[in-house]
Coordinates of C-alpha atoms in Angstrom, one line a residue:
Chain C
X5 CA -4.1 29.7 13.0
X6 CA -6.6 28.2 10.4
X7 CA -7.5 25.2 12.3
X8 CA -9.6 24.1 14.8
X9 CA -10.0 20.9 15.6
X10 CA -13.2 19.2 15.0
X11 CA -12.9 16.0 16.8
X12 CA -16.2 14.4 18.7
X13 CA -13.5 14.1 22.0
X14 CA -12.4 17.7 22.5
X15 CA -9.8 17.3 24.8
X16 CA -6.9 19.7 25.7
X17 CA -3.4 18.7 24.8
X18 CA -0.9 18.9 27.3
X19 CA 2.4 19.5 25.1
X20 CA 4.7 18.4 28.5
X21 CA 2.9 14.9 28.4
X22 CA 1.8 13.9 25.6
X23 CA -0.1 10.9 25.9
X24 CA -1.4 11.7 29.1
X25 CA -4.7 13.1 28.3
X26 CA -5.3 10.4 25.9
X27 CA -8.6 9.3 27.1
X28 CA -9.8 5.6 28.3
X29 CA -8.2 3.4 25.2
X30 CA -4.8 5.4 25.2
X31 CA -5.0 6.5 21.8
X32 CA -3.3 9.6 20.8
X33 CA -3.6 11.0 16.5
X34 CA -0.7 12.7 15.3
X35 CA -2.1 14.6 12.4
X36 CA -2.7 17.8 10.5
X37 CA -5.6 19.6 10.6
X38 CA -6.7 19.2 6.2
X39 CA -4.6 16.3 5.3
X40 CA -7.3 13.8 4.1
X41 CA -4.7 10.9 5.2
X42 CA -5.5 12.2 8.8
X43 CA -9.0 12.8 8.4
X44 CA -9.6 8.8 7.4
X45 CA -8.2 8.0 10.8
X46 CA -10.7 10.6 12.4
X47 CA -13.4 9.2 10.5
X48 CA -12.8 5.7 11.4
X49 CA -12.3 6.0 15.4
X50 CA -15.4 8.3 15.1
X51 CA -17.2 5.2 13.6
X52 CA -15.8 2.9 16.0
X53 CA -16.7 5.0 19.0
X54 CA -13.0 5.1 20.3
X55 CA -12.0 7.9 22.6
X56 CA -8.6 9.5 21.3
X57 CA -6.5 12.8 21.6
X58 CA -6.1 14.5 18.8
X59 CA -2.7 16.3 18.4
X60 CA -2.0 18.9 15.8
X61 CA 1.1 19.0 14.0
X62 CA 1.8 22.2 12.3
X63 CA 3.4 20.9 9.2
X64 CA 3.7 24.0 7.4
X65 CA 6.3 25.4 10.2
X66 CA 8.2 22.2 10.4
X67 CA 8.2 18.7 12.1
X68 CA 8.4 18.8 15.7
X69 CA 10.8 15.6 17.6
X70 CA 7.6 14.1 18.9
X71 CA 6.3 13.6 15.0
X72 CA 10.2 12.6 13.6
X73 CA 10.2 10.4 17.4
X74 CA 7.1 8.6 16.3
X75 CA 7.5 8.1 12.8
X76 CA 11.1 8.2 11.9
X77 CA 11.4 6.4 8.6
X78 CA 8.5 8.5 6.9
X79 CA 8.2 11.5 9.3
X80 CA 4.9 11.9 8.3
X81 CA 1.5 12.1 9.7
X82 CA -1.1 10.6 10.7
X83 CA 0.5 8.3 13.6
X84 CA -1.5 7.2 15.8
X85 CA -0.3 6.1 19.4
X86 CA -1.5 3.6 21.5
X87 CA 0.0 3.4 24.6
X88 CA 2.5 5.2 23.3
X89 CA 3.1 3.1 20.6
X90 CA 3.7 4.5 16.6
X91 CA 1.3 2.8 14.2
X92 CA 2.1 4.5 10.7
X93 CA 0.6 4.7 7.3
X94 CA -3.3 5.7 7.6
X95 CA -4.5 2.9 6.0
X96 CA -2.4 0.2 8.2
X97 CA -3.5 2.3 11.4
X98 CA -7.4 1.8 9.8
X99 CA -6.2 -2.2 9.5
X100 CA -4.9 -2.1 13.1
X101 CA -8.0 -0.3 14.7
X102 CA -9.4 -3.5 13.2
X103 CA -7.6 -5.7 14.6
X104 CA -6.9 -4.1 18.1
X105 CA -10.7 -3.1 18.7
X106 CA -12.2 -6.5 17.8
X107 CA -16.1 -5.4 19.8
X108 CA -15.9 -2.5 17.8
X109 CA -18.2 -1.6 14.7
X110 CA -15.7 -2.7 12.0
X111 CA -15.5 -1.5 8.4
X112 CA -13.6 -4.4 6.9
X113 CA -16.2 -7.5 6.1
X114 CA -15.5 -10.5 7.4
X115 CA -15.5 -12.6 4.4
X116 CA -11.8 -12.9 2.7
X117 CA -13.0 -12.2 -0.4
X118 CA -14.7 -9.0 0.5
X119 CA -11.8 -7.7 2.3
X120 CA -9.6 -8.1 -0.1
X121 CA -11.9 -6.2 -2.7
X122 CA -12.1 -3.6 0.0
X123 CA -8.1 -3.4 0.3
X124 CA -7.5 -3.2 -3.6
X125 CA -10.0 -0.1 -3.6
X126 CA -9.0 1.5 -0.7
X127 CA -4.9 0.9 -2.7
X128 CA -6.4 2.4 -5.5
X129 CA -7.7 5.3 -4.1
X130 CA -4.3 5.7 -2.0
X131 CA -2.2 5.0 -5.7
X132 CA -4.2 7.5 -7.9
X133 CA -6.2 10.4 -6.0
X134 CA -4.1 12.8 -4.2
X135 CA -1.4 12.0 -6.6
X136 CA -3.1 13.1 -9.6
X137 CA -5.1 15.9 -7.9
X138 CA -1.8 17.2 -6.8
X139 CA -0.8 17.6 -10.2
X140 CA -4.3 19.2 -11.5
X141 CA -2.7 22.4 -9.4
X142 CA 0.7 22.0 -9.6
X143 CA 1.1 22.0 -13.3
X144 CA 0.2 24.0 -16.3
X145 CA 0.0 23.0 -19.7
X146 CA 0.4 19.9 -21.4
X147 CA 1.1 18.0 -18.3
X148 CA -1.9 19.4 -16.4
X149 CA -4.1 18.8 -19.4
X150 CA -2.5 14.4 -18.9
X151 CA -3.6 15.2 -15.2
X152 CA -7.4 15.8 -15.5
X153 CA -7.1 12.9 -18.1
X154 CA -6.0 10.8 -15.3
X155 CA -8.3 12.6 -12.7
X156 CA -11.3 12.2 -14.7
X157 CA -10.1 8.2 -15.6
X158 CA -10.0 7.3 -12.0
X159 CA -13.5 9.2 -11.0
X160 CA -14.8 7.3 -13.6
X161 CA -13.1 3.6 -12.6
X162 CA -14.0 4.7 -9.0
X163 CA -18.1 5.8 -10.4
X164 CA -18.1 1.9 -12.0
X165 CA -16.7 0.3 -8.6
X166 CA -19.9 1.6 -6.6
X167 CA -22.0 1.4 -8.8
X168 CA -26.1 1.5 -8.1
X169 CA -24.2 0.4 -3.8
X170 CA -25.1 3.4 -1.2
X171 CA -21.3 2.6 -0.1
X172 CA -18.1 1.1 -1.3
X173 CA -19.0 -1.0 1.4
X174 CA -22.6 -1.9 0.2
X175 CA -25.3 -1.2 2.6
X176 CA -22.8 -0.2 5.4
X177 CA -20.1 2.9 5.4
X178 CA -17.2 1.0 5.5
X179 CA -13.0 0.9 4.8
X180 CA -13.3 2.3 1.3
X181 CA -15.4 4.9 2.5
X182 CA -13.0 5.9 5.1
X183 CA -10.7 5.8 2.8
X184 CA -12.2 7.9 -0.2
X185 CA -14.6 10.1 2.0
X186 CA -12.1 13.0 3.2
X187 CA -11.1 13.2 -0.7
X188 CA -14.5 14.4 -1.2
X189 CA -13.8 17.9 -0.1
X190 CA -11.1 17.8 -2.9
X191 CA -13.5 17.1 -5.0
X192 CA -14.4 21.1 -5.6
X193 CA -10.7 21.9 -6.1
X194 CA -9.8 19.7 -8.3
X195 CA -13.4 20.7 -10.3
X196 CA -12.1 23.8 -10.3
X197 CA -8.4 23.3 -11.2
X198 CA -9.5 20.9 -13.7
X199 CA -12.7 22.2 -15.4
X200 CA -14.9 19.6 -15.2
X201 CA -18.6 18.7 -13.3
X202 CA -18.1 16.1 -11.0
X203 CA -21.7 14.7 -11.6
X204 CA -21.2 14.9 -15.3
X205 CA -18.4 13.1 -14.9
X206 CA -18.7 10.7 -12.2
X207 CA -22.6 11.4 -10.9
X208 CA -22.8 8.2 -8.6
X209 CA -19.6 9.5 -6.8
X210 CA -21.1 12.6 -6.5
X211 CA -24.2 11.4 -5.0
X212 CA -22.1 9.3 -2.8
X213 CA -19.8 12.2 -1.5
X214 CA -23.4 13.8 -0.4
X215 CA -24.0 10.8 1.4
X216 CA -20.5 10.7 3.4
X217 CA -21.0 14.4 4.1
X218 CA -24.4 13.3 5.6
X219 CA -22.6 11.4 8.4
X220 CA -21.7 13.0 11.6
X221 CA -17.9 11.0 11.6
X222 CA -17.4 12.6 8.4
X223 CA -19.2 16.1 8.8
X224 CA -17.1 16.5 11.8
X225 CA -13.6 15.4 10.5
X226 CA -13.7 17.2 7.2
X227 CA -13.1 20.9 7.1
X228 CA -15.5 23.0 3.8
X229 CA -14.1 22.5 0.4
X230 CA -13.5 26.1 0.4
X231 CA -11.2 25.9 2.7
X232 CA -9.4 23.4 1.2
X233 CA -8.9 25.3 -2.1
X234 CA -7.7 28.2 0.3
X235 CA -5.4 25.8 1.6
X236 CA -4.1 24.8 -1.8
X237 CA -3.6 28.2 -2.8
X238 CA -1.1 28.5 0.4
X239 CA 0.5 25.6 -1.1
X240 CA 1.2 26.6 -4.3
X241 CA 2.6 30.3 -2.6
X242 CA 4.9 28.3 -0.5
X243 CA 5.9 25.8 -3.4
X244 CA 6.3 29.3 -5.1
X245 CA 4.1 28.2 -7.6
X246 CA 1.9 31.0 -10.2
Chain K
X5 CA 10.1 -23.8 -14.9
X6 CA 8.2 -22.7 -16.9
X7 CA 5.2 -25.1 -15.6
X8 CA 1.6 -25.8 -16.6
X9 CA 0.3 -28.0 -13.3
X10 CA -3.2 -29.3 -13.6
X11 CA -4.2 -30.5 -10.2
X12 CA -7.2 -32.0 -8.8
X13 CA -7.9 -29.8 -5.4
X14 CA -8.4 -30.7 -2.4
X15 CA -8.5 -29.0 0.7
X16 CA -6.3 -29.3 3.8
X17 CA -8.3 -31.3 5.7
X18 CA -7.9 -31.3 9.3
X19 CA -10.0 -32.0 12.6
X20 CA -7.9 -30.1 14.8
X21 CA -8.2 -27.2 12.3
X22 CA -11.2 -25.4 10.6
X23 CA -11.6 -25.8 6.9
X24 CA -12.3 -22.0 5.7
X25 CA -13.8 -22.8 2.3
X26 CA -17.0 -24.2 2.3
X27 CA -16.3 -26.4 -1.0
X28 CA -13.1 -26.7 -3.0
X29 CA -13.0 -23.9 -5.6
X30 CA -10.3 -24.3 -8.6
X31 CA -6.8 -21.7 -7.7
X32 CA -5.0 -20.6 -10.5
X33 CA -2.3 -17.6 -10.6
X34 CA -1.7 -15.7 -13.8
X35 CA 1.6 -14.8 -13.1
X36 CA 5.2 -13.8 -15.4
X37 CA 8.2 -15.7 -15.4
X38 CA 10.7 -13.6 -13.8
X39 CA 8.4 -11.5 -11.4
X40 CA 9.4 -11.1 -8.1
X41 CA 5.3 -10.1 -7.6
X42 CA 4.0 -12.9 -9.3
X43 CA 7.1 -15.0 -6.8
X44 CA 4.9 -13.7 -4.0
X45 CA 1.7 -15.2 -4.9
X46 CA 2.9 -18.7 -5.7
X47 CA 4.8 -19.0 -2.5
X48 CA 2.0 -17.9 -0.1
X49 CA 0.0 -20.8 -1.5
X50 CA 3.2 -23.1 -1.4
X51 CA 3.2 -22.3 1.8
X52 CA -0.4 -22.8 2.9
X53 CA -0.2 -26.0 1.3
X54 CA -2.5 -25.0 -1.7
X55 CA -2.0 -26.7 -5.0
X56 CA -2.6 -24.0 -8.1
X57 CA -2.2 -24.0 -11.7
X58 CA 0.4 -21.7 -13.2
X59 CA -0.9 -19.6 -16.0
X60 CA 2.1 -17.7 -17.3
X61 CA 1.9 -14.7 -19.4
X62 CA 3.7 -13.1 -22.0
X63 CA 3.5 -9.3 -20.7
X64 CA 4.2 -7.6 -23.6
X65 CA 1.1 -9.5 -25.2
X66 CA -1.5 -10.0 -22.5
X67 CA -4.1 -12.2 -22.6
X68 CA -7.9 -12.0 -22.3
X69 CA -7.9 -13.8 -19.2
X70 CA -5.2 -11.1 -17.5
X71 CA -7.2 -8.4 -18.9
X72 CA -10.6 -9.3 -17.7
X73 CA -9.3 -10.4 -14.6
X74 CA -7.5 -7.2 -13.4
X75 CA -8.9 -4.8 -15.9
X76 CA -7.7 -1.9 -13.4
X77 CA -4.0 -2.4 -13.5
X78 CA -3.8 -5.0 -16.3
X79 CA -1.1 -6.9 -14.3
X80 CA 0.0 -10.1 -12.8
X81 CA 0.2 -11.4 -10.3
X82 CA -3.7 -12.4 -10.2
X83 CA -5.5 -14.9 -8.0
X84 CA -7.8 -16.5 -9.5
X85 CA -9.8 -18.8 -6.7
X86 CA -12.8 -20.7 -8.4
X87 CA -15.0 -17.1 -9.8
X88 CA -12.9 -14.4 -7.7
X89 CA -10.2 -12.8 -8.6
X90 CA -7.8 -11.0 -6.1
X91 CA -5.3 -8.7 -7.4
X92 CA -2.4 -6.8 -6.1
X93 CA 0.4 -9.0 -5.1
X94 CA 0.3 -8.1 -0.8
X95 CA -3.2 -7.9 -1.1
X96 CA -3.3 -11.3 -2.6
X97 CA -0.8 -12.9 0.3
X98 CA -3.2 -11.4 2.9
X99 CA -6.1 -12.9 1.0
X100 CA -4.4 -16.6 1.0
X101 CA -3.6 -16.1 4.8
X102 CA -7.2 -15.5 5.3
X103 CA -8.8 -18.0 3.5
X104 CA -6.7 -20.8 3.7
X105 CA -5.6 -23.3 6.5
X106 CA -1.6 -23.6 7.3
X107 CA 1.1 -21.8 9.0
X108 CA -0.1 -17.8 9.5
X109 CA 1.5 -15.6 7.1
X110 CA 0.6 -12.6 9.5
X111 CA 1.7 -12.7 13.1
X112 CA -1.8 -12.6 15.2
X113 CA -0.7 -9.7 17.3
X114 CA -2.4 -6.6 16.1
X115 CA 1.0 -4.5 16.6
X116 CA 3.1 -6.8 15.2
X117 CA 0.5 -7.2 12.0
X118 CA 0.4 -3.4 11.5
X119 CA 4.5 -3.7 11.9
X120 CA 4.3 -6.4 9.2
X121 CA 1.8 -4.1 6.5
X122 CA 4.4 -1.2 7.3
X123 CA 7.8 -3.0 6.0
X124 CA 6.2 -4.7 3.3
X125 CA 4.3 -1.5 1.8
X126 CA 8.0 -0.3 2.9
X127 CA 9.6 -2.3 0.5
X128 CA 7.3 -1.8 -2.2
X129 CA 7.0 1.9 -1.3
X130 CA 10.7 3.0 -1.1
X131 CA 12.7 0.2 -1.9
X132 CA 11.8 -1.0 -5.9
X133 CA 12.1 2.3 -7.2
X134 CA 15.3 3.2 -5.9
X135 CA 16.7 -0.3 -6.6
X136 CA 15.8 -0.2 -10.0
X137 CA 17.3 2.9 -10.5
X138 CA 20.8 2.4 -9.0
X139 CA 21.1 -0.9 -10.9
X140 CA 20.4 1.0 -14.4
X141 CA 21.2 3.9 -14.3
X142 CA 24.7 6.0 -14.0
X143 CA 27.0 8.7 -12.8
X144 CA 25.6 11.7 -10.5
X145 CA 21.9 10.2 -10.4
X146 CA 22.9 6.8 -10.0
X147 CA 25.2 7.8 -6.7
X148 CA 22.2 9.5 -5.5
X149 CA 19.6 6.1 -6.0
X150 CA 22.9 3.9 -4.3
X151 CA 22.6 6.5 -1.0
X152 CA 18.9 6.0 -1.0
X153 CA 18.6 2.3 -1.2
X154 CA 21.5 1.6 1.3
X155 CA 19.6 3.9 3.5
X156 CA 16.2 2.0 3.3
X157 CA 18.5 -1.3 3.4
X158 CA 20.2 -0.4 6.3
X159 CA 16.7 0.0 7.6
X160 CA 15.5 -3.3 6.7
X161 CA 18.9 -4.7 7.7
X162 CA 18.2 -3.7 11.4
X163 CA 14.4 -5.3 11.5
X164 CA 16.1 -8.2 11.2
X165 CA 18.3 -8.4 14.6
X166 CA 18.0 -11.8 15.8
X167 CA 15.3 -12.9 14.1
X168 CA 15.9 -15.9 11.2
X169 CA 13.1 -14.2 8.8
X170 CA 11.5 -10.8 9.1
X171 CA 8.4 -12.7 10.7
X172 CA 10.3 -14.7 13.2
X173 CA 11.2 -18.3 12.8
X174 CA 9.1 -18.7 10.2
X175 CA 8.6 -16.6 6.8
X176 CA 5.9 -14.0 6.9
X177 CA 4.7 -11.0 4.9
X178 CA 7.6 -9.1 4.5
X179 CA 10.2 -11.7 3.9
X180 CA 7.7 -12.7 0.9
X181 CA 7.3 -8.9 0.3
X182 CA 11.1 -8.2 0.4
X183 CA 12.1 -11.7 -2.1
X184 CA 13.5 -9.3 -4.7
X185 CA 16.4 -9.1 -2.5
X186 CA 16.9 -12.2 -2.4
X187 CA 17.2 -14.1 -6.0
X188 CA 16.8 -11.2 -8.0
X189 CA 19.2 -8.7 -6.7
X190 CA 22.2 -10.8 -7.2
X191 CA 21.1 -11.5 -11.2
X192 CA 20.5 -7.6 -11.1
X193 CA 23.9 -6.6 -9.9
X194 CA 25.8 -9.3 -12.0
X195 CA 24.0 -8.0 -15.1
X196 CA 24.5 -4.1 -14.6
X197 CA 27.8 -4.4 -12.2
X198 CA 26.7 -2.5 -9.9
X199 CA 27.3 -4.1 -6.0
X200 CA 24.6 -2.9 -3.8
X201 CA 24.3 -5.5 -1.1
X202 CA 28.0 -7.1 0.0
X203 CA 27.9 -9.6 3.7
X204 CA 30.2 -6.6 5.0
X205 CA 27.7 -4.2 5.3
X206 CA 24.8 -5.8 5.0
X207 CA 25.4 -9.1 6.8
X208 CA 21.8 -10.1 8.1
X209 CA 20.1 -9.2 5.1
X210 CA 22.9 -11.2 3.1
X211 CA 21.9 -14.2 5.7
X212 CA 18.6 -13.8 5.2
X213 CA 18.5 -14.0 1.1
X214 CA 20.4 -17.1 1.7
X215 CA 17.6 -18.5 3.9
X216 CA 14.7 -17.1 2.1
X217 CA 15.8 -18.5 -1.4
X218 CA 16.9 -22.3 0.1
X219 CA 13.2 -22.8 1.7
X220 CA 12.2 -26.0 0.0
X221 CA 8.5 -24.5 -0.9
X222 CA 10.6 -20.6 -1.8
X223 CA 12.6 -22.7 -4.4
X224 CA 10.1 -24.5 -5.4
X225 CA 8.5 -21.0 -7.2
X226 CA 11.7 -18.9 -7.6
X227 CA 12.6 -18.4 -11.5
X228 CA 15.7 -20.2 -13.0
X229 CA 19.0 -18.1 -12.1
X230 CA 20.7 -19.4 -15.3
X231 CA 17.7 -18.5 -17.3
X232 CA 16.9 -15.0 -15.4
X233 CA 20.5 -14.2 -15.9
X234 CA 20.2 -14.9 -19.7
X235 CA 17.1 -12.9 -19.9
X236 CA 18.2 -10.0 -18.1
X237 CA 21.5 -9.9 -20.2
X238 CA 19.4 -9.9 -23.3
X239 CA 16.7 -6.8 -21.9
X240 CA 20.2 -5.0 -20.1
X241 CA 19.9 -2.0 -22.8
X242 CA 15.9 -1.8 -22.4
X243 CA 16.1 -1.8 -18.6
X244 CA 18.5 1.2 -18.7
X245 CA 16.6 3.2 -21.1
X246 CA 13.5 2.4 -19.1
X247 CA 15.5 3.5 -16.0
X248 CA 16.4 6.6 -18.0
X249 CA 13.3 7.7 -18.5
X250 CA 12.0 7.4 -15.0
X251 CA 14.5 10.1 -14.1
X252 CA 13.0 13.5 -13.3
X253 CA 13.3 15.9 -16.3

């Protein structure tokens, strides 16, 4: 298959007992090897330092009982495990890393007022980005041509909301980079699909994406943007899309 | 309601308990008159104790204020706390939990926190847009919206096994998250006609509205029924056409 997994804790899976190899905190990742959803989870236990096992779903043959076990209402990935139990959503499991590793580096300030800037962003980026991207290559036309409307709208709010900041999270990578980081391999698809220059168009984003890539957490969760377009043109065969 | 309150702030004060703001800073919520979001804000701060001014808006003509405030979305509910503004209804409940002295809106258990965030993004994920939709819309589409909120309800409907709220004895994140269900939906389903939620199928969640909407500090920030109703009745037509043209083409 097309994936390898990339994960600073390479350790074998034992599909009998799953769970059982999953390292010192107990922390097993249900995820899929491109899904940027996934990849924020990677990149924020690789911040953190937290030992986990990563276990690859292969979505595009199907959910398996251990995913639909684990996350029954959205059958989705990522889910991570800890001690066997399901924390869903990637952004709640970035929330609960938080809160459950307390001595570890965090990525949410501490200051109310800051987090909650942080959390609107990170919402943001969860509302618009994949959503709209997924439309740059889905659609033709009219509709496509309101997509990269949209796409280049939201590279632009998201350009004003770092502004002259290395990070979303000023000095320090932090939740909003999590967040937006495994978009950034995206970024050359939906250039493509969408004819436009990132760093025309959004040049502080594009400076910022270098930076991400810079960082082993995020160097080592994010597969080449090549692939990805590879992957979305498996997509669009199995959506039986032209 | 509607209400203009102009209050002189002061902050819980306490010696058993840490005061989390370093000097009183004016709170104000921009908010509408029949939103169940803008119902969210206002009752986290009734909750916390937290006296705020009320600036209502008139959505289909926004004001300067809303717009320079949340200049992303351009919506209410907004907190406004002295020069910050927090937007984003859940994200402003988590914000007032944070800051603010009083009973904890989030449990303090890391699992039961990330439990909390899950049904309320839940709700707001897969429950409006279904709700809406079986409410105004009809025939084949409309069954299908009815089979999809039940499902989600039936969901919600089991979080609730013995507990009096979502968050325990006391109301939490996703009982605020999930008060649609319990003052609007009834003005909803007497408007349209539709019956979503009856105490046969539903009977926890139809205990729980009951609960929810007779808190003293709930009612204190819940729009007027009779006036909701009247307003409702007069946008009926507009709501299904809306509706209408949220279905897929």
């Amino acid at each position: 298959t097309a994936c390898t997994t990339q994960t600073q804790t390479q350790i074998d899976r034992d599909p009998k007992q799953p769970g059982a190899m999953a390292g010192e905190k107990g922390l097993v990742l249900l995820d899929f090897w491109v899904s940027p959803f996934g990849q924020r989870v990677r990149i924020a236990l690789a911040e953190k330092g937290l030992p986990y096992e990563y276990a690859e779903e292969d979505l595009m043959a199907g959910k398996s009982d251990r995913l639909l076990r684990a996350n029954p209402v959205h059958k989705k990935i990522p889910v991570l495990l800890h001690d066997g139990r399901p924390v869903n959503e990637s952004l709640i499991i970035l929330q609960y890393l938080e809160d459950a590793f307390p001595d570890a580096p965090a990525l949410l300030p501490s200051d109310p007022y800051a987090r909650a800037q942080a959390r609107f962003w990170a919402d943001y980026v969860d509302k618009k980005v994949y959503d709209c991207g997924s439309r740059l290559w889905k659609l033709k036309g009219e509709p496509q041509a309101q997509a990269r409307a949209e796409m280049l709208d939201i590279l632009k709010t998201l350009d004003g909301a770092l502004g002259d900041k290395p990070f979303f999270g000023g000095d320090k990578f932090g939740f909003v980079d999590a967040a937006f980081a495994p978009f950034t391999a995206w970024f050359h698809s939906y250039e493509r699909y969408g004819e436009f220059s990132l760093p025309e168009v959004a040049p502080k984003i594009a400076a910022w994406a270098k930076r991400c890539g810079e960082r082993e957490s995020v160097a080592k969760s994010l597969y080449s943007p090549d692939k990805v377009y590879d992957f979305i043109g498996l997509l669009k065969k199995k959506y039986g899309i032209e | 309601r509607p209400h203009n309150l102009t209050i002189n702030l002061y902050l819980t004060s306490s010696t058993a308990t840490r005061a989390k703001m370093s000097a009183p800073a004016a709170v104000r919520v921009i908010g509408a008159f029949d939103s169940p979001f803008s119902h969210r804000a206002e009752v986290a701060l009734r909750l916390k104790g937290v006296p705020y001014e009320l600036i209502l808006e008139e959505l289909h003509n926004k004001s300067e204020l809303l717009l320079t405030s949340n200049p992303v979305h351009k919506k209410v509910p907004v907190l406004l706390h002295g020069d910050r503004a927090v937007c984003e209804s859940l994200i402003i409940v988590e914000y007032v939990d944070e800051t603010f002295d009083g009973p904890r809106l989030l449990p303090s258990d890391p699992y039961d926190r990330a439990m909390a965030r899950f049904w309320a993004r839940f709700i707001d994920d897969k429950c409006s847009k279904p709700f809406w939709l079986a409410m105004w819309t009809d025939g084949e589409a409309q069954k299908g919206f009815m089979k999809e909120i039940k499902e989600n309800f039936a969901l919600l409907e089991a979080q609730l096994e013995g507990k009096r709220f979502f968050g325990g004895d006391t109301i939490g994140l996703v009982d605020i998250a999930a008060c649609g269900f319990a003052h609007w939906l009834t003005v909803c389903e007497e408007v349209s006609g539709v019956t979503l939620v009856t105490a046969k199928e539903f009977p926890r969640l139809c205990r729980w509205a009951k609960e929810y909407a007779s808190d003293e500090k709930v009612r204190a920030c819940l729009p007027d029924r009779a006036q909701m109703l009247a307003h409702f009745t007069a946008n009926k037509e507009m709501f299904m056409a809306m509706a209408k043209s949220m279905l897929p083409k």
